[in-house]
CSV table of C-alpha atoms and ligand atoms in Angstrom, one decimal:
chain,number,residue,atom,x,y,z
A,16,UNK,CA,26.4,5.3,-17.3
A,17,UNK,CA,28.1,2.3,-16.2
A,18,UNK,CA,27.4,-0.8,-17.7
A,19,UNK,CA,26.5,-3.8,-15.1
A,20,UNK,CA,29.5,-5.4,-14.9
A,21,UNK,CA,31.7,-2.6,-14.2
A,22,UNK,CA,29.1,-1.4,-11.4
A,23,UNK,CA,29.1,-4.8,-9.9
A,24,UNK,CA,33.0,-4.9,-10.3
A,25,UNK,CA,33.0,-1.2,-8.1
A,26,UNK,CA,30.4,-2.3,-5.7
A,27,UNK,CA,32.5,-5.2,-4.6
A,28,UNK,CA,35.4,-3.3,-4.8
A,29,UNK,CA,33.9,-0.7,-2.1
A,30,UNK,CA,32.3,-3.2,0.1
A,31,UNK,CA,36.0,-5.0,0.5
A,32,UNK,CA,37.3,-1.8,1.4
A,33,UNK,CA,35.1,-1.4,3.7
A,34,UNK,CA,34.3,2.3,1.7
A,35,UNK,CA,31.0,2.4,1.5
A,36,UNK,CA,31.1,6.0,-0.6
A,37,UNK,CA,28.9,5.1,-3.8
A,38,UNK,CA,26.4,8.1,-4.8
A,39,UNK,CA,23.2,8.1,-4.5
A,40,UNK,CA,22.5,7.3,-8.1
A,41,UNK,CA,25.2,4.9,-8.4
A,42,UNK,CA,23.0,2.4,-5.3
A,43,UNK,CA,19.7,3.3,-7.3
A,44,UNK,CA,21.6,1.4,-10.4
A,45,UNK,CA,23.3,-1.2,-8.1
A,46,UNK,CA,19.5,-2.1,-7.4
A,47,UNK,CA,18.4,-2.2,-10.6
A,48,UNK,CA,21.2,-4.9,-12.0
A,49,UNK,CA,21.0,-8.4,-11.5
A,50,UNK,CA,23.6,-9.7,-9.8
A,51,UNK,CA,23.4,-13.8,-10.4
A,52,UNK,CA,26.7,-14.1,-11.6
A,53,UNK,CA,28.5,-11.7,-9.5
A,54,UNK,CA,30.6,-12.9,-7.1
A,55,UNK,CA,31.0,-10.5,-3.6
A,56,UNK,CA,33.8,-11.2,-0.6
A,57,UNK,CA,30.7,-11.3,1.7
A,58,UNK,CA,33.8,-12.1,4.7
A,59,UNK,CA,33.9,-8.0,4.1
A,60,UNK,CA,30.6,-7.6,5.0
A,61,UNK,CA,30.8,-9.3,8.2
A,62,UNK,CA,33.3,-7.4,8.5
A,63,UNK,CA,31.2,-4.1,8.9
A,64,UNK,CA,29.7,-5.5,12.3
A,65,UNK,CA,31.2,-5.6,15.8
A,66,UNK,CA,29.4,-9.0,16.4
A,67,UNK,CA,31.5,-10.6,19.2
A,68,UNK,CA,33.8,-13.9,17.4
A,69,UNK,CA,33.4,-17.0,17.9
A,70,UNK,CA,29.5,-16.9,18.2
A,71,UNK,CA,27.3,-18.3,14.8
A,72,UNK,CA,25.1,-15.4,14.8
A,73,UNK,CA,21.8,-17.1,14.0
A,74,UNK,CA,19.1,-15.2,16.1
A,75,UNK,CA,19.3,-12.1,13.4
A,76,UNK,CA,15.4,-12.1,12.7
A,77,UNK,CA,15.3,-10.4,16.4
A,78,UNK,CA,17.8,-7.4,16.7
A,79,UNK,CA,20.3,-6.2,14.4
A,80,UNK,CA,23.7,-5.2,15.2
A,81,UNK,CA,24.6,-2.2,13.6
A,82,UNK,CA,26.8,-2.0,10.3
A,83,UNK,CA,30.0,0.3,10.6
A,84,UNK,CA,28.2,3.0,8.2
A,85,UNK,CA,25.5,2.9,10.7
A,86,UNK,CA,27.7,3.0,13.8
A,87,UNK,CA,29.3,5.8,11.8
A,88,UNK,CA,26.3,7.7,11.2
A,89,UNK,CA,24.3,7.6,14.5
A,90,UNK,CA,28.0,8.5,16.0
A,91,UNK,CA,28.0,11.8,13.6
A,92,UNK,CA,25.0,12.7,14.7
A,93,UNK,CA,25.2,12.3,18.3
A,94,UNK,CA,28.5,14.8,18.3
A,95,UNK,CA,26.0,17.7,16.2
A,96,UNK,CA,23.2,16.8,18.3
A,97,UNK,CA,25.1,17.3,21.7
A,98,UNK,CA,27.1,20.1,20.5
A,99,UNK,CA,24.3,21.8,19.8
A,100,UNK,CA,20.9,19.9,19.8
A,101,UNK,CA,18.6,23.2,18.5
A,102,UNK,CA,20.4,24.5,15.9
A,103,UNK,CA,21.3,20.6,14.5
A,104,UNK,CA,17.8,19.5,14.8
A,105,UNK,CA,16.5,22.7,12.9
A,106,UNK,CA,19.0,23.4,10.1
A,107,UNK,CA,19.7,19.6,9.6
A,108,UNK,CA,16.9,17.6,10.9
A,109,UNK,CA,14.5,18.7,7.5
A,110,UNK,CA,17.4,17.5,5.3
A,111,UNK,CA,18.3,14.5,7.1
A,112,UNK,CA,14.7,13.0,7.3
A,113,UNK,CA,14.0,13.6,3.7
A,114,UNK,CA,17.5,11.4,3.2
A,115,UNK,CA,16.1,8.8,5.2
A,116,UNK,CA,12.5,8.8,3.1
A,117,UNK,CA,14.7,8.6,-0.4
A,118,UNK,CA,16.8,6.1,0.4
A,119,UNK,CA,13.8,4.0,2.2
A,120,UNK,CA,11.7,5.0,-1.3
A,121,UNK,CA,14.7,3.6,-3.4
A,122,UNK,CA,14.9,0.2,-1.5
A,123,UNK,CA,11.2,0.2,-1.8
A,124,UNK,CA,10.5,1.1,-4.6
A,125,UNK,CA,8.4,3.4,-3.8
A,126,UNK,CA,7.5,7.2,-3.2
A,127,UNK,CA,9.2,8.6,-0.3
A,128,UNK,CA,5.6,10.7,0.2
A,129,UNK,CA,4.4,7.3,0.9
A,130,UNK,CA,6.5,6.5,3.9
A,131,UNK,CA,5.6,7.3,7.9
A,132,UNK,CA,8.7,7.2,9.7
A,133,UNK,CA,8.2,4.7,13.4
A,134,UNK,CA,10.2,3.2,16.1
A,135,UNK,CA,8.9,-0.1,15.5
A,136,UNK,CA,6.8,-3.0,13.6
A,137,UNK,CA,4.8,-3.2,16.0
A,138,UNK,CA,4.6,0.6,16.7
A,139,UNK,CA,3.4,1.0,12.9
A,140,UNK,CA,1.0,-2.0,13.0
A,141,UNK,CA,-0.6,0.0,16.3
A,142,UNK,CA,-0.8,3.4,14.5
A,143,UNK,CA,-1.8,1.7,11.5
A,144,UNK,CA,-4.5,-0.5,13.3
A,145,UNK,CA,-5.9,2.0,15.5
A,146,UNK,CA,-6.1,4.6,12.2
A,147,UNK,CA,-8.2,2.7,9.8
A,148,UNK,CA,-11.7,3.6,9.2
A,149,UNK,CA,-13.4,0.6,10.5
A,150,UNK,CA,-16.9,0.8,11.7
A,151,UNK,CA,-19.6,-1.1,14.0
A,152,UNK,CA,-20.4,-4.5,12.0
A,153,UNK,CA,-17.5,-5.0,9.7
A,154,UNK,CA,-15.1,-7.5,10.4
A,155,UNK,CA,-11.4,-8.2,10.5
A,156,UNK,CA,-9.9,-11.1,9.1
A,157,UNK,CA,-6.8,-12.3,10.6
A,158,UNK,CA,-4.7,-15.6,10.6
A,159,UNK,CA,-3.8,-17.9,13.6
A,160,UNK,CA,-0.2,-17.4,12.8
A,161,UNK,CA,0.4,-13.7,13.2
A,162,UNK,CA,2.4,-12.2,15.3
A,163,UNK,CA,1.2,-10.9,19.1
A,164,UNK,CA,1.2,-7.1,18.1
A,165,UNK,CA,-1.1,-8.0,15.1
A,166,UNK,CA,-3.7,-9.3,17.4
A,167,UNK,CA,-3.7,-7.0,19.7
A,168,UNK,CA,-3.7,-3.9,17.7
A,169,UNK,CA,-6.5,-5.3,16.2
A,170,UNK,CA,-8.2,-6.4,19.2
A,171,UNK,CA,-7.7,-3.2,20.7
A,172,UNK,CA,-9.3,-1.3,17.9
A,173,UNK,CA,-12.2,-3.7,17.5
A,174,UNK,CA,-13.3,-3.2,21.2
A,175,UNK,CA,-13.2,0.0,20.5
A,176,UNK,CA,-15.4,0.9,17.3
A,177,UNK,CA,-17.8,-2.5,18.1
A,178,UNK,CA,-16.3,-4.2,15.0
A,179,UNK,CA,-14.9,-7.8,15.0
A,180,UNK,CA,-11.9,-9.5,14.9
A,181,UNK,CA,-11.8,-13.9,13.0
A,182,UNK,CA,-8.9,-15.8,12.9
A,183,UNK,CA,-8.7,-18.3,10.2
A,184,UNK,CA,-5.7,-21.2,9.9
A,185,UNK,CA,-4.0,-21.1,6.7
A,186,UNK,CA,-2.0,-24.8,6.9
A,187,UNK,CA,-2.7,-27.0,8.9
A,188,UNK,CA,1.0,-28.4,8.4
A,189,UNK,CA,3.4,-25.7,7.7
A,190,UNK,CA,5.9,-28.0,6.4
A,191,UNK,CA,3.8,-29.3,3.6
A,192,UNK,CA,1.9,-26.0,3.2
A,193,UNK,CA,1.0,-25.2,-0.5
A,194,UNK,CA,0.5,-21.7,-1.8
A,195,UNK,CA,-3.5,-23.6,-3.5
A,196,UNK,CA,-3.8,-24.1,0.5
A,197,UNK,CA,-3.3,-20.9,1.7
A,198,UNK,CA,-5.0,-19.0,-0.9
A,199,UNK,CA,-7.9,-21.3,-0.4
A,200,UNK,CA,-8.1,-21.1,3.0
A,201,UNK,CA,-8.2,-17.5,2.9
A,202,UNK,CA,-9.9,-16.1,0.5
A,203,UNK,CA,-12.8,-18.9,1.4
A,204,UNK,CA,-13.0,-17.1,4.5
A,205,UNK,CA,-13.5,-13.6,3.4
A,206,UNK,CA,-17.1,-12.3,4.2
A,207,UNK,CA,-19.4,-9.6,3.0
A,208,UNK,CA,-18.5,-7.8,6.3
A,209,UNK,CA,-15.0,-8.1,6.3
A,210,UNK,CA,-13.2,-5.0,5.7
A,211,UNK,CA,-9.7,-5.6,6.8
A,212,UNK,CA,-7.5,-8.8,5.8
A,213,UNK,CA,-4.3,-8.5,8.4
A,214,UNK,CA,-1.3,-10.4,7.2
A,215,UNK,CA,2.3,-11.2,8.3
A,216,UNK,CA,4.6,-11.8,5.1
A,217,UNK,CA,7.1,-14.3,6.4
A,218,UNK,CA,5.5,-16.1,9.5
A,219,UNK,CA,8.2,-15.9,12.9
A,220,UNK,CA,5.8,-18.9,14.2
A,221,UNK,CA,7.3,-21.3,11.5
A,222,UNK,CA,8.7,-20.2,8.8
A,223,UNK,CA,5.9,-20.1,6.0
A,224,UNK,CA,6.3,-16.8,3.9
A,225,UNK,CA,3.2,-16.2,1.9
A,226,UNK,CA,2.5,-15.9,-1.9
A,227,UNK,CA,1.1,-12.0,-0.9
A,228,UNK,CA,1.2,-11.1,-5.1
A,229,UNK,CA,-1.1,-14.3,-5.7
A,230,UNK,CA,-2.9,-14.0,-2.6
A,231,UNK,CA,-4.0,-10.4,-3.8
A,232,UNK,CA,-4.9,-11.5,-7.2
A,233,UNK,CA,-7.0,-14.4,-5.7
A,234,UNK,CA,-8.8,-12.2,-4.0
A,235,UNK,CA,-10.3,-11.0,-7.4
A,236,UNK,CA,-13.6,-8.7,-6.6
A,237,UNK,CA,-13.2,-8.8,-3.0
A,238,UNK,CA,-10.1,-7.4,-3.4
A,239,UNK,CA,-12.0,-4.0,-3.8
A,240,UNK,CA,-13.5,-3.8,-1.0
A,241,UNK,CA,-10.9,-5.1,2.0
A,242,UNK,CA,-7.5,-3.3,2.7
A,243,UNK,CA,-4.6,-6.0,2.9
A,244,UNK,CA,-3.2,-5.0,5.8
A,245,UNK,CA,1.1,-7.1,6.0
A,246,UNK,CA,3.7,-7.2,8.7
A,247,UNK,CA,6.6,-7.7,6.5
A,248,UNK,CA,9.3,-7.4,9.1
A,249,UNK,CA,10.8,-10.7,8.1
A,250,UNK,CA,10.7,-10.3,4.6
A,251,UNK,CA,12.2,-6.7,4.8
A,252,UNK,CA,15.9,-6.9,4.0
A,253,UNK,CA,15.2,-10.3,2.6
A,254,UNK,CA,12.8,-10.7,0.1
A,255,UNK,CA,14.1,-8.5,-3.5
A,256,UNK,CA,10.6,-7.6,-3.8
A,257,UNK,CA,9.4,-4.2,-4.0
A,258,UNK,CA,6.7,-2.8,-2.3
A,259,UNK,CA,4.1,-1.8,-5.0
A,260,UNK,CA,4.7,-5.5,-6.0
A,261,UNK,CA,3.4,-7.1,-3.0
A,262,UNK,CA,-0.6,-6.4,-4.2
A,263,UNK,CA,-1.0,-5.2,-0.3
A,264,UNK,CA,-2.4,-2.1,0.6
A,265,UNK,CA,-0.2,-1.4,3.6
A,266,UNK,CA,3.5,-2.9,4.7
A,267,UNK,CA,4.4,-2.5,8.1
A,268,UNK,CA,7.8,-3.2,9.2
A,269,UNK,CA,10.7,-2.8,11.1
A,270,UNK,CA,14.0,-1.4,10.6
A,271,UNK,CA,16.2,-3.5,13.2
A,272,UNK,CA,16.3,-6.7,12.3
A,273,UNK,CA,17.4,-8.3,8.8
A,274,UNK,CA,17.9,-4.9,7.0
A,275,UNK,CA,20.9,-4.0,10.4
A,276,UNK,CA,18.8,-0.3,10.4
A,277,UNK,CA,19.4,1.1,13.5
A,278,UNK,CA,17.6,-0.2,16.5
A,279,UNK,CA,14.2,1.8,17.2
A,280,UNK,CA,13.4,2.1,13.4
A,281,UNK,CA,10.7,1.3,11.2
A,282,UNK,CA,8.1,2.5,8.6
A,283,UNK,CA,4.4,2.0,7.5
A,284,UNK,CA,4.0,1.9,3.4
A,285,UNK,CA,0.7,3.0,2.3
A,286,UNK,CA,-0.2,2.5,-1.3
A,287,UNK,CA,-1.0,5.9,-2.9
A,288,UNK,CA,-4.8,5.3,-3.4
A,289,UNK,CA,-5.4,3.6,-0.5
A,290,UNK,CA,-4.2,6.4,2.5
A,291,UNK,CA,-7.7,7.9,2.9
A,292,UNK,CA,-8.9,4.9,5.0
A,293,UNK,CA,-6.4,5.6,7.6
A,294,UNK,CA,-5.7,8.7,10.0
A,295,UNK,CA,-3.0,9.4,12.4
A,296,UNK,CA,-3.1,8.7,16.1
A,297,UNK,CA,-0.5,10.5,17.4
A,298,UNK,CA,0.2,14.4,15.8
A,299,UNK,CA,3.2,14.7,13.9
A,300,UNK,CA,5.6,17.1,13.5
A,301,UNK,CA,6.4,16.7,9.9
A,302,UNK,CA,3.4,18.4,8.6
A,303,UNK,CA,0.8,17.1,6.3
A,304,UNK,CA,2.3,17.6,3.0
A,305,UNK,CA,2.1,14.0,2.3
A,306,UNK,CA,0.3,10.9,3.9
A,307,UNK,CA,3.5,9.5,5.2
A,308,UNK,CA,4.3,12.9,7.0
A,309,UNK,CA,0.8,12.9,8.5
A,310,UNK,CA,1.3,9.0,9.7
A,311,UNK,CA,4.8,9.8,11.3
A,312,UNK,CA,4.3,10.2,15.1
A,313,UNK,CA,5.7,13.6,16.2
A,314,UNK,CA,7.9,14.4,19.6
A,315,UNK,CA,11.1,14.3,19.8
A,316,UNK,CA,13.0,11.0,18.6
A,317,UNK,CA,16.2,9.0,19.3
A,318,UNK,CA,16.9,11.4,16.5
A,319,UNK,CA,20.5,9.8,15.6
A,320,UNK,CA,19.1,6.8,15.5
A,321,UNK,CA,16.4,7.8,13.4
A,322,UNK,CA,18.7,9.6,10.7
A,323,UNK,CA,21.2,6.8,10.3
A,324,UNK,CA,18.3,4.3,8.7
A,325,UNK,CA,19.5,6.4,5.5
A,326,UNK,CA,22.4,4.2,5.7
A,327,UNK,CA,21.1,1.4,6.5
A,328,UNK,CA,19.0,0.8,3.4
A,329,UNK,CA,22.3,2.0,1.2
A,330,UNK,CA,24.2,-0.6,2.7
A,331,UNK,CA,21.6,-3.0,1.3
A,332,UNK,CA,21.4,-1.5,-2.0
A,333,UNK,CA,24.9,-1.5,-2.6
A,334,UNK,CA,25.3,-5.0,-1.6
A,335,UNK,CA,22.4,-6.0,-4.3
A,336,UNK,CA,18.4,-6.8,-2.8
A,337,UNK,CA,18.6,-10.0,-5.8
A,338,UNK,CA,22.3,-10.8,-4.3
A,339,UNK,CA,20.6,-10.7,-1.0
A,340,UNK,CA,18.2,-12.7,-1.4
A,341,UNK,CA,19.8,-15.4,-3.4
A,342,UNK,CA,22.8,-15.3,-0.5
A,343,UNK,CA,20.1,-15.9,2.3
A,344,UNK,CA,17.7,-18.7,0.3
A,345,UNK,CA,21.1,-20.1,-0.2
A,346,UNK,CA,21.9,-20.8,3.5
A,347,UNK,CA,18.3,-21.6,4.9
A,348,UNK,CA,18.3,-24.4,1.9
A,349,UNK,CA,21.6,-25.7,3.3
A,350,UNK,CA,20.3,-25.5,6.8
A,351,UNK,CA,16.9,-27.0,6.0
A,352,UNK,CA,18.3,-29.9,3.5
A,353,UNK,CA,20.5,-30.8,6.4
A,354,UNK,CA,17.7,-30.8,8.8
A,355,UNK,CA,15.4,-32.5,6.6
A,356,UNK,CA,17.9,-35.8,6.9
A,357,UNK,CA,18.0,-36.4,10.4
A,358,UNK,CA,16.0,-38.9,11.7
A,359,UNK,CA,15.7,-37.4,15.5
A,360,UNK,CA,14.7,-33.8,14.1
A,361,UNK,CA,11.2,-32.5,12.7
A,362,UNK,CA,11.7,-29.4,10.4
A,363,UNK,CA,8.7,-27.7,10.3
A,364,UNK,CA,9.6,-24.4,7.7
A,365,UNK,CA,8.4,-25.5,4.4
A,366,UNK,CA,11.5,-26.2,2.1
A,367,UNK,CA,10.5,-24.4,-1.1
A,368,UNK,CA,12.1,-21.4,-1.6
A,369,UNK,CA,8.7,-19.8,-2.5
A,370,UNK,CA,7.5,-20.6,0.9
A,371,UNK,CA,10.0,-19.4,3.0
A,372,UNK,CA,12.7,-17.0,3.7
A,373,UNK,CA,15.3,-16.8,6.0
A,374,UNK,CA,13.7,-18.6,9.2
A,375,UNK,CA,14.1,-22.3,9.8
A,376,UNK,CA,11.6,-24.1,12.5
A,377,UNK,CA,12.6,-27.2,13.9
A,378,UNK,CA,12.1,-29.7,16.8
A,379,UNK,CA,14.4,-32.5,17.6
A,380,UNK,CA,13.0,-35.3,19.5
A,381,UNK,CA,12.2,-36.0,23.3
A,382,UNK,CA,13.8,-32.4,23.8
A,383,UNK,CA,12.4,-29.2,24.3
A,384,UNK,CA,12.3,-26.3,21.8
A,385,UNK,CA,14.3,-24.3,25.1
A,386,UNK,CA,16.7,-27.2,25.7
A,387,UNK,CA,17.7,-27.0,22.2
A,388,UNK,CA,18.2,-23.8,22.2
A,389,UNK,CA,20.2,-23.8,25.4
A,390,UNK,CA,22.5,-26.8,23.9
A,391,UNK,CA,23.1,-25.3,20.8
A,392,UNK,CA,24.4,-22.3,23.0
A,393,UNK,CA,26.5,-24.4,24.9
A,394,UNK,CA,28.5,-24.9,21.4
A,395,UNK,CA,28.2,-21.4,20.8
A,396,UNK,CA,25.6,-20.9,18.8
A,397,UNK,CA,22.9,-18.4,18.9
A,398,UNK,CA,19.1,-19.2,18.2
A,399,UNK,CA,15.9,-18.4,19.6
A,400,UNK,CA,12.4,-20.4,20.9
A,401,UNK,CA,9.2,-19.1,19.1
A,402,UNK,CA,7.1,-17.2,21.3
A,403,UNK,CA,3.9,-19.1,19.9
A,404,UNK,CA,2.1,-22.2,20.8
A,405,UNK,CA,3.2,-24.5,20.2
A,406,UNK,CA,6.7,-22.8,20.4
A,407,UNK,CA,9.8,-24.6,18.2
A,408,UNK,CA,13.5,-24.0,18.4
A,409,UNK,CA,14.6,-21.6,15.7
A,410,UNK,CA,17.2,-20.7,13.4
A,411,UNK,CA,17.9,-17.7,10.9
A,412,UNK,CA,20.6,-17.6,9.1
A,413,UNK,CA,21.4,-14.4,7.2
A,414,UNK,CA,24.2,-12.2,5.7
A,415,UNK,CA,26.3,-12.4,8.7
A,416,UNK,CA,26.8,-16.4,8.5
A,417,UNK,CA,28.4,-18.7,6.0
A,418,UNK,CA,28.1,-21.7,4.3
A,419,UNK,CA,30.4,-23.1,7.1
A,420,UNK,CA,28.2,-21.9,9.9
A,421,UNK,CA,25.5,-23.5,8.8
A,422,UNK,CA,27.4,-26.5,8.7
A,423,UNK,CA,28.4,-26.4,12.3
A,424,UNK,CA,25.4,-25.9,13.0
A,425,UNK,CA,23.7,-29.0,11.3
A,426,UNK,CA,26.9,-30.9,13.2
A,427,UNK,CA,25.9,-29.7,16.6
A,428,UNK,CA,22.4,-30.4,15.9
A,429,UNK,CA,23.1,-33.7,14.6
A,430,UNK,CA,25.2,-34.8,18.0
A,431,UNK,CA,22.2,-33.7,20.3
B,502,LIG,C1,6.2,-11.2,12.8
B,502,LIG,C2,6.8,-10.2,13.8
B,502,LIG,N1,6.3,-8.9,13.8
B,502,LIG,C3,6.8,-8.0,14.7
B,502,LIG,C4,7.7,-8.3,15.6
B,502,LIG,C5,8.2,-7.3,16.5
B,502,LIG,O1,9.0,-6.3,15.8
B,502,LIG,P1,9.4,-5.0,16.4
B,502,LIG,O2,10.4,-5.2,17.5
B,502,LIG,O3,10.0,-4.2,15.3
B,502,LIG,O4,8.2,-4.3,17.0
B,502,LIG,C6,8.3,-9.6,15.6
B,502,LIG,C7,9.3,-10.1,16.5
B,502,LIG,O5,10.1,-9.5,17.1
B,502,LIG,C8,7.8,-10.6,14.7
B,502,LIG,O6,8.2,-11.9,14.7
């Protein structure tokens, strides 16, 4: 066994070299270590990605671009699949899935049985959605701040089975949002009828990630009697937490964004106990051996894309989920503290670190959340408009930026 330092020492050492060759076990104990004092050339994991130079990649929480051991795998499997595309699929496909559902178990923390393989979040919030046992009368709580396929998977569903759907605000002011807030506004909401509670972990509309652990403790008795249903896309790759830890009953995500997985990936985790109140939609081809095999829609996938997620989630593991998450609360700070001091802007992502991840909202003054957007490209930098009303210009700095970025940034937003 090696001891911490020595394993932190090699991982560093592979990720310079770009020779991302660590076992299996060796990324299981890479997760497990702290890594607060260790020190990583994280130049050499840029490095890894074919993003075109002399961009500041800050639109990351959209679509990932694909690590070299991604690129490397979905290549690999493209050449066996169009060699042969029968005898690959059948003598490697069992093996390679089963990869896929360890390594996704091992970032999770979780039981691979308990994974459904999907293209999407928003295909697994659909399956999972449209699969619950929900009846006539019962009701589904959701917030104002979720994400478009949240609402209309759950509208879809409701129509169908005559049971409805409530939306409830959790802040009124996401920048001075407190977790007493939140929890109060929600759990004063639930109802004897409601059934479902339909969460997003790290909000894309402005920033706020919840407190999901205290939120499912708050919930005290009711907590029996509702699934928590979370879109965790943008706390996925992220966030150090594991699954289990979360206190939800279901985590929907996708692979693509800040985890680099390739794009047209994504899972639904079920807790163990709670997978009876859910059925599949569309038949899979996996079998029914376990409830993630029955939730995983069969057909025929992008199947080199599907088998290279394997790779993504070691890439992760070997760079550390604590040295992730300390890198990307690291930046947003900078980006937000920054923000915070200029009279002509209006940061609206809270700037606790318990609050939010890696997305920072803003507005600057007299300009619109597009024409902000469309300046800060003119100086060659990449960011995004939230698709929500009201919409705000948006930043998210991740693994691919550094401290320098994010000071270009603040200087470019500072001259508009
Ligand atoms: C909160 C949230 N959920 C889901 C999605 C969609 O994710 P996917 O492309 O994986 O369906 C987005 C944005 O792309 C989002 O912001």
């Amino acid at each position: 066994m090696l001891d911490r330092r020595q394993l932190l020492v090699r991982t560093g050492a592979a990720l310079a070299a770009g020779g991302f060759g660590a076992t299996f076990s060796d990324l299981e104990e890479v997760a497990a270590a702290t890594e607060a004092d260790a020190t990583l050339d994280w130049s050499a994991v840029r490095r890894q990605f074919r993003l075109s130079p002399g961009w500041i990649h800050m639109g990351g929480l959209l679509l990932a671009s694909h690590p070299a051991p991604v690129r490397r795998a979905i290549e690999r499997h493209r050449r066996g699949l169009d060699a042969n595309p029968v005898h690959y699929l059948h003598e490697r496909g069992p093996q390679l899935e089963a990869a896929v559902l360890r390594a996704a178990g091992a970032y999770l923390g979780a039981r691979p049985a308990d994974v459904a393989l999907t293209d999407s979040t928003t295909m697994g919030l659909g399956l999972l959605y449209n699969g619950l046992d929900l009846r006539a009368g019962q009701e589904v709580l959701t917030t104002a701040h979720d994400f478009f396929a949240t609402h209309e998977s759950l509208r879809l569903k409701a129509a169908r089975v005559g049971a409805t759907v409530r939306q409830v605000r959790l802040y009124r002011d996401a920048q001075r949002a407190t977790e007493d807030e939140i929890i109060s506004s929600l759990v004063g909401a639930v109802g004897p009828q409601t059934r479902v509670i339909a969460l997003t972990w790290v909000h894309s509309s402005t920033g706020v990630k919840l407190p999901l652990a205290s939120i499912a403790r708050a919930l005290g008795e009711q907590r029996r009697n509702v699934l928590l249903c979370v879109d965790g896309v943008h706390g996925l790759g992220v966030e150090s937490a594991t699954a289990g830890s979360l206190g939800c009953d279901f985590l929907v995500a996708g692979c693509h964004k800040w985890l680099f997985g390739p794009r047209g990936t994504g899972f639904v985790w079920g807790r163990a106990q709670s997978w009876d109140a859910v059925g599949p939609t569309i038949p899979s081809f996996s079998g029914t051996a376990t409830p993630g095999a029955a939730m995983t829609p069969g057909g025929f996938h992008s199947f080199e894309h599907r088998w290279a997620l394997a790779e993504a989630f070691r890439f992760h593991l070997r760079i550390g989920k604590r040295r992730v998450e300390q890198r990307i609360h690291s930046l947003n700070r900078r980006l937000k503290t920054g923000l915070a001091s200029m009279s002509h802007v209006t940061l609206v992502t809270p700037q606790s670190d318990a609050l939010s991840a890696g997305l920072v909202c803003f507005s600057v003054d007299r300009m619109s959340p597009g024409a902000v957007v469309e300046a800060l490209r003119r100086r060659r930098i990449v960011a995004t408009v939230t698709p929500y009303d009201p919409p705000h210009a948006r930043l998210s700095p991740g693994l691919l930026n550094t401290p320098a970025d994010v000071d270009r940034v603040l200087r470019a937003i500072r001259s508009l």
